[in-house]
Amino acid sequence: MIPGSDTANLSVLGYDPKEFYSGRSPLEALSIGVPMKDTDISYRVNIVTLDDAEPFEKKTIIDHSSDEIDTETSTILLKEAIKGLENEEFQFYPGTAYRHCMIWSHGKAVVLSQPHDHLGEVIAPYLPPEPFLSMMKHSNDVLKNHPINIERKKKGLHPANCFWFWGAGTRPKLSSFE
């Protein structure tokens, strides 16, 4: 298993990750009250900072947390970027800071790269398949010149200008902690 806070926290709470781990995002989804069905796949949606290179595939990931953007600002950007993306199949939920959630109804779990593992690298080798790639490009088109990001740049902060999907998984089947 990949060592991380998700598997570590399960272990600390007495849940054997080999038995109970179903992915990082579903744990986060349930912790923020996202209703998950057994047929849903949850994905973490980081709002990251990419540079301005063109075409999209030549961009470099600068910051996986957009300078630790605050929850209120990040939620505004999330809601702006999901216009045209949300439907019965794909639902987005605001989380904390740069960390958000997408539920893919009747979707499939795809292993995608963690953004923090590729800081300073060109994104082409780590780009996901469809439908994620189109959603990433859409988010970048909407967010790169958003007034909030223009102000962030003026303040010397990284813009929160693109979605990055990862951490897929199904609803965990945890026995009661009590």
PDB file of C-alpha atoms in Angstrom:
ATOM      1  CA  MET A   1       0.000   0.000   0.000  1.00  0.00           C
ATOM      2  CA  ILE A   2       1.051   3.558  -0.588  1.00  0.00           C
ATOM      3  CA  PRO A   3       1.971   5.060   2.790  1.00  0.00           C
ATOM      4  CA  GLY A   4       0.029   8.228   3.519  1.00  0.00           C
ATOM      5  CA  SER A   5      -2.064  10.006   6.101  1.00  0.00           C
ATOM      6  CA  ASP A   6      -5.172   8.204   4.844  1.00  0.00           C
ATOM      7  CA  THR A   7      -3.889   4.699   5.570  1.00  0.00           C
ATOM      8  CA  ALA A   8      -2.087   5.898   8.702  1.00  0.00           C
ATOM      9  CA  ASN A   9      -5.259   7.439  10.156  1.00  0.00           C
ATOM     10  CA  LEU A  10      -7.221   4.259   9.511  1.00  0.00           C
ATOM     11  CA  SER A  11      -4.529   2.296  11.335  1.00  0.00           C
ATOM     12  CA  VAL A  12      -4.423   4.670  14.288  1.00  0.00           C
ATOM     13  CA  LEU A  13      -8.196   4.307  14.653  1.00  0.00           C
ATOM     14  CA  GLY A  14      -7.885   0.527  14.642  1.00  0.00           C
ATOM     15  CA  TYR A  15      -9.022  -0.188  11.074  1.00  0.00           C
ATOM     16  CA  ASP A  16      -6.702  -2.479   9.111  1.00  0.00           C
ATOM     17  CA  PRO A  17      -6.071  -0.592   5.839  1.00  0.00           C
ATOM     18  CA  LYS A  18      -5.718  -3.898   3.974  1.00  0.00           C
ATOM     19  CA  GLU A  19      -9.333  -4.607   4.860  1.00  0.00           C
ATOM     20  CA  PHE A  20     -10.955  -1.164   5.016  1.00  0.00           C
ATOM     21  CA  TYR A  21      -9.039   1.168   2.670  1.00  0.00           C
ATOM     22  CA  SER A  22     -10.936   2.013  -0.515  1.00  0.00           C
ATOM     23  CA  GLY A  23      -9.134   5.195  -1.572  1.00  0.00           C
ATOM     24  CA  ARG A  24      -8.201   8.577  -0.157  1.00  0.00           C
ATOM     25  CA  SER A  25     -10.972  10.725  -1.577  1.00  0.00           C
ATOM     26  CA  PRO A  26     -13.905   8.699  -0.225  1.00  0.00           C
ATOM     27  CA  LEU A  27     -12.628   9.141   3.338  1.00  0.00           C
ATOM     28  CA  GLU A  28     -12.451  12.886   2.790  1.00  0.00           C
ATOM     29  CA  ALA A  29     -15.846  12.909   1.050  1.00  0.00           C
ATOM     30  CA  LEU A  30     -17.555  11.215   3.973  1.00  0.00           C
ATOM     31  CA  SER A  31     -15.770  13.497   6.455  1.00  0.00           C
ATOM     32  CA  ILE A  32     -17.381  16.565   4.814  1.00  0.00           C
ATOM     33  CA  GLY A  33     -20.812  14.947   4.568  1.00  0.00           C
ATOM     34  CA  VAL A  34     -20.894  14.003   0.895  1.00  0.00           C
ATOM     35  CA  PRO A  35     -23.619  11.413   0.315  1.00  0.00           C
ATOM     36  CA  MET A  36     -21.985   8.452  -1.432  1.00  0.00           C
ATOM     37  CA  LYS A  37     -23.764   5.481  -2.962  1.00  0.00           C
ATOM     38  CA  ASP A  38     -22.056   2.128  -3.442  1.00  0.00           C
ATOM     39  CA  THR A  39     -21.955   2.844  -7.202  1.00  0.00           C
ATOM     40  CA  ASP A  40     -20.153   6.203  -6.783  1.00  0.00           C
ATOM     41  CA  ILE A  41     -16.479   6.886  -7.254  1.00  0.00           C
ATOM     42  CA  SER A  42     -15.037   9.795  -5.305  1.00  0.00           C
ATOM     43  CA  TYR A  43     -12.095  11.894  -6.550  1.00  0.00           C
ATOM     44  CA  ARG A  44     -10.068  14.535  -4.765  1.00  0.00           C
ATOM     45  CA  VAL A  45     -10.112  17.809  -6.695  1.00  0.00           C
ATOM     46  CA  ASN A  46      -7.168  20.000  -5.761  1.00  0.00           C
ATOM     47  CA  ILE A  47      -7.190  23.535  -7.105  1.00  0.00           C
ATOM     48  CA  VAL A  48      -3.553  23.886  -8.120  1.00  0.00           C
ATOM     49  CA  THR A  49      -1.296  26.497  -9.689  1.00  0.00           C
ATOM     50  CA  LEU A  50      -0.050  25.873 -13.218  1.00  0.00           C
ATOM     51  CA  ASP A  51       2.212  28.249 -15.121  1.00  0.00           C
ATOM     52  CA  ASP A  52       1.042  30.097 -18.243  1.00  0.00           C
ATOM     53  CA  ALA A  53       2.743  27.891 -20.862  1.00  0.00           C
ATOM     54  CA  GLU A  54       0.785  26.943 -23.975  1.00  0.00           C
ATOM     55  CA  PRO A  55      -0.375  24.485 -25.105  1.00  0.00           C
ATOM     56  CA  PHE A  56      -1.968  23.107 -21.950  1.00  0.00           C
ATOM     57  CA  GLU A  57       0.187  19.949 -21.997  1.00  0.00           C
ATOM     58  CA  LYS A  58       3.387  22.032 -21.706  1.00  0.00           C
ATOM     59  CA  LYS A  59       2.340  23.714 -18.463  1.00  0.00           C
ATOM     60  CA  THR A  60       4.318  23.107 -15.273  1.00  0.00           C
ATOM     61  CA  ILE A  61       2.733  22.462 -11.898  1.00  0.00           C
ATOM     62  CA  ILE A  62       3.958  25.189  -9.575  1.00  0.00           C
ATOM     63  CA  ASP A  63       1.944  24.641  -6.396  1.00  0.00           C
ATOM     64  CA  HIS A  64      -0.402  21.817  -5.348  1.00  0.00           C
ATOM     65  CA  SER A  65      -2.227  24.079  -2.853  1.00  0.00           C
ATOM     66  CA  SER A  66      -2.319  27.494  -4.556  1.00  0.00           C
ATOM     67  CA  ASP A  67      -0.377  29.040  -1.666  1.00  0.00           C
ATOM     68  CA  GLU A  68      -2.629  27.260   0.847  1.00  0.00           C
ATOM     69  CA  ILE A  69      -5.644  29.154  -0.485  1.00  0.00           C
ATOM     70  CA  ASP A  70      -8.355  29.734   2.093  1.00  0.00           C
ATOM     71  CA  THR A  71     -11.604  27.764   2.018  1.00  0.00           C
ATOM     72  CA  GLU A  72     -13.909  30.689   1.234  1.00  0.00           C
ATOM     73  CA  THR A  73     -11.904  31.877  -1.778  1.00  0.00           C
ATOM     74  CA  SER A  74     -11.311  28.374  -3.061  1.00  0.00           C
ATOM     75  CA  THR A  75     -15.016  27.549  -2.822  1.00  0.00           C
ATOM     76  CA  ILE A  76     -15.897  30.624  -4.893  1.00  0.00           C
ATOM     77  CA  LEU A  77     -13.460  29.494  -7.585  1.00  0.00           C
ATOM     78  CA  LEU A  78     -14.719  25.898  -7.468  1.00  0.00           C
ATOM     79  CA  LYS A  79     -18.320  27.019  -7.938  1.00  0.00           C
ATOM     80  CA  GLU A  80     -17.341  29.228 -10.867  1.00  0.00           C
ATOM     81  CA  ALA A  81     -15.318  26.502 -12.598  1.00  0.00           C
ATOM     82  CA  ILE A  82     -17.931  23.736 -12.268  1.00  0.00           C
ATOM     83  CA  LYS A  83     -20.524  25.648 -14.267  1.00  0.00           C
ATOM     84  CA  GLY A  84     -21.065  23.486 -17.303  1.00  0.00           C
ATOM     85  CA  LEU A  85     -19.384  20.465 -15.704  1.00  0.00           C
ATOM     86  CA  GLU A  86     -21.931  19.385 -13.102  1.00  0.00           C
ATOM     87  CA  ASN A  87     -24.725  17.050 -14.152  1.00  0.00           C
ATOM     88  CA  GLU A  88     -26.323  13.800 -12.951  1.00  0.00           C
ATOM     89  CA  GLU A  89     -23.054  11.949 -13.599  1.00  0.00           C
ATOM     90  CA  PHE A  90     -20.564  14.417 -12.044  1.00  0.00           C
ATOM     91  CA  GLN A  91     -21.209  16.301  -8.785  1.00  0.00           C
ATOM     92  CA  PHE A  92     -18.708  18.602  -7.057  1.00  0.00           C
ATOM     93  CA  TYR A  93     -18.513  19.410  -3.345  1.00  0.00           C
ATOM     94  CA  PRO A  94     -16.462  22.108  -1.618  1.00  0.00           C
ATOM     95  CA  GLY A  95     -14.022  20.919   0.979  1.00  0.00           C
ATOM     96  CA  THR A  96     -11.320  22.659   2.978  1.00  0.00           C
ATOM     97  CA  ALA A  97      -8.778  25.076   1.490  1.00  0.00           C
ATOM     98  CA  TYR A  98      -7.618  23.741  -1.901  1.00  0.00           C
ATOM     99  CA  ARG A  99      -9.124  20.263  -1.300  1.00  0.00           C
ATOM    100  CA  HIS A 100     -12.477  19.526  -2.908  1.00  0.00           C
ATOM    101  CA  CYS A 101     -14.393  16.454  -4.016  1.00  0.00           C
ATOM    102  CA  MET A 102     -16.039  15.150  -7.154  1.00  0.00           C
ATOM    103  CA  ILE A 103     -18.433  12.202  -7.227  1.00  0.00           C
ATOM    104  CA  TRP A 104     -18.681  10.250 -10.477  1.00  0.00           C
ATOM    105  CA  SER A 105     -21.975   8.379 -10.412  1.00  0.00           C
ATOM    106  CA  HIS A 106     -21.513   4.863 -11.795  1.00  0.00           C
ATOM    107  CA  GLY A 107     -17.961   5.863 -12.694  1.00  0.00           C
ATOM    108  CA  LYS A 108     -14.751   3.940 -12.565  1.00  0.00           C
ATOM    109  CA  ALA A 109     -11.759   4.339 -10.313  1.00  0.00           C
ATOM    110  CA  VAL A 110      -8.744   5.516 -12.282  1.00  0.00           C
ATOM    111  CA  VAL A 111      -5.335   5.792 -10.637  1.00  0.00           C
ATOM    112  CA  LEU A 112      -4.161   9.367 -11.195  1.00  0.00           C
ATOM    113  CA  SER A 113      -0.961  11.162 -10.174  1.00  0.00           C
ATOM    114  CA  GLN A 114      -0.823  13.116  -6.942  1.00  0.00           C
ATOM    115  CA  PRO A 115      -0.017  16.748  -7.777  1.00  0.00           C
ATOM    116  CA  HIS A 116       2.390  17.237  -4.868  1.00  0.00           C
ATOM    117  CA  ASP A 117       4.624  14.495  -6.311  1.00  0.00           C
ATOM    118  CA  HIS A 118       5.305  16.494  -9.493  1.00  0.00           C
ATOM    119  CA  LEU A 119       5.964  20.079  -8.431  1.00  0.00           C
ATOM    120  CA  GLY A 120       8.146  21.913 -10.937  1.00  0.00           C
ATOM    121  CA  GLU A 121       7.499  19.318 -13.630  1.00  0.00           C
ATOM    122  CA  VAL A 122       5.777  19.623 -16.995  1.00  0.00           C
ATOM    123  CA  ILE A 123       2.323  18.060 -16.607  1.00  0.00           C
ATOM    124  CA  ALA A 124       2.109  16.158 -19.929  1.00  0.00           C
ATOM    125  CA  PRO A 125       3.246  12.762 -18.542  1.00  0.00           C
ATOM    126  CA  TYR A 126       0.823  13.029 -15.610  1.00  0.00           C
ATOM    127  CA  LEU A 127      -2.314  14.167 -17.389  1.00  0.00           C
ATOM    128  CA  PRO A 128      -5.375  11.979 -16.882  1.00  0.00           C
ATOM    129  CA  PRO A 129      -7.588  10.392 -19.522  1.00  0.00           C
ATOM    130  CA  GLU A 130     -11.015  11.710 -20.425  1.00  0.00           C
ATOM    131  CA  PRO A 131     -13.299  12.879 -18.926  1.00  0.00           C
ATOM    132  CA  PHE A 132     -10.800  14.362 -16.459  1.00  0.00           C
ATOM    133  CA  LEU A 133      -8.573  16.051 -19.036  1.00  0.00           C
ATOM    134  CA  SER A 134     -11.452  18.058 -20.512  1.00  0.00           C
ATOM    135  CA  MET A 135     -12.524  19.112 -17.015  1.00  0.00           C
ATOM    136  CA  MET A 136      -8.983  20.216 -16.163  1.00  0.00           C
ATOM    137  CA  LYS A 137      -8.740  22.279 -19.337  1.00  0.00           C
ATOM    138  CA  HIS A 138     -12.176  23.792 -18.702  1.00  0.00           C
ATOM    139  CA  SER A 139     -11.203  24.758 -15.151  1.00  0.00           C
ATOM    140  CA  ASN A 140      -7.998  26.368 -16.387  1.00  0.00           C
ATOM    141  CA  ASP A 141      -9.852  28.328 -19.082  1.00  0.00           C
ATOM    142  CA  VAL A 142     -12.340  29.635 -16.483  1.00  0.00           C
ATOM    143  CA  LEU A 143      -9.892  30.303 -13.651  1.00  0.00           C
ATOM    144  CA  LYS A 144      -6.698  31.607 -15.247  1.00  0.00           C
ATOM    145  CA  ASN A 145      -8.082  35.140 -15.695  1.00  0.00           C
ATOM    146  CA  HIS A 146     -10.679  35.112 -12.921  1.00  0.00           C
ATOM    147  CA  PRO A 147     -10.693  38.426 -10.984  1.00  0.00           C
ATOM    148  CA  ILE A 148      -9.772  36.606  -7.759  1.00  0.00           C
ATOM    149  CA  ASN A 149      -6.650  35.198  -9.412  1.00  0.00           C
ATOM    150  CA  ILE A 150      -5.707  38.555 -10.905  1.00  0.00           C
ATOM    151  CA  GLU A 151      -5.833  40.001  -7.370  1.00  0.00           C
ATOM    152  CA  ARG A 152      -3.874  37.050  -5.971  1.00  0.00           C
ATOM    153  CA  LYS A 153      -1.093  37.658  -8.500  1.00  0.00           C
ATOM    154  CA  LYS A 154      -0.981  41.372  -7.578  1.00  0.00           C
ATOM    155  CA  LYS A 155      -0.460  40.308  -3.945  1.00  0.00           C
ATOM    156  CA  GLY A 156       2.369  37.956  -4.939  1.00  0.00           C
ATOM    157  CA  LEU A 157       0.261  34.824  -4.359  1.00  0.00           C
ATOM    158  CA  HIS A 158      -0.014  31.868  -6.697  1.00  0.00           C
ATOM    159  CA  PRO A 159      -3.242  31.833  -8.703  1.00  0.00           C
ATOM    160  CA  ALA A 160      -5.632  28.931  -8.106  1.00  0.00           C
ATOM    161  CA  ASN A 161      -6.026  28.211 -11.805  1.00  0.00           C
ATOM    162  CA  CYS A 162      -6.685  24.529 -12.487  1.00  0.00           C
ATOM    163  CA  PHE A 163      -8.362  21.404 -11.117  1.00  0.00           C
ATOM    164  CA  TRP A 164      -6.209  18.339 -10.476  1.00  0.00           C
ATOM    165  CA  PHE A 165      -8.001  15.023  -9.940  1.00  0.00           C
ATOM    166  CA  TRP A 166      -6.592  12.125  -7.900  1.00  0.00           C
ATOM    167  CA  GLY A 167      -7.217   9.788  -4.935  1.00  0.00           C
ATOM    168  CA  ALA A 168     -10.100   7.781  -6.454  1.00  0.00           C
ATOM    169  CA  GLY A 169     -12.075   5.290  -4.451  1.00  0.00           C
ATOM    170  CA  THR A 170     -15.393   3.779  -3.501  1.00  0.00           C
ATOM    171  CA  ARG A 171     -17.480   4.293  -0.394  1.00  0.00           C
ATOM    172  CA  PRO A 172     -15.578   2.628   2.459  1.00  0.00           C
ATOM    173  CA  LYS A 173     -17.342  -0.084   4.410  1.00  0.00           C
ATOM    174  CA  LEU A 174     -16.200   0.735   7.931  1.00  0.00           C
ATOM    175  CA  SER A 175     -17.594  -1.013  10.935  1.00  0.00           C
ATOM    176  CA  SER A 176     -18.793   1.296  13.704  1.00  0.00           C
ATOM    177  CA  PHE A 177     -15.907   2.895  15.563  1.00  0.00           C
ATOM    178  CA  GLU A 178     -17.840   2.465  18.805  1.00  0.00           C
TER     179      GLU A 178
END
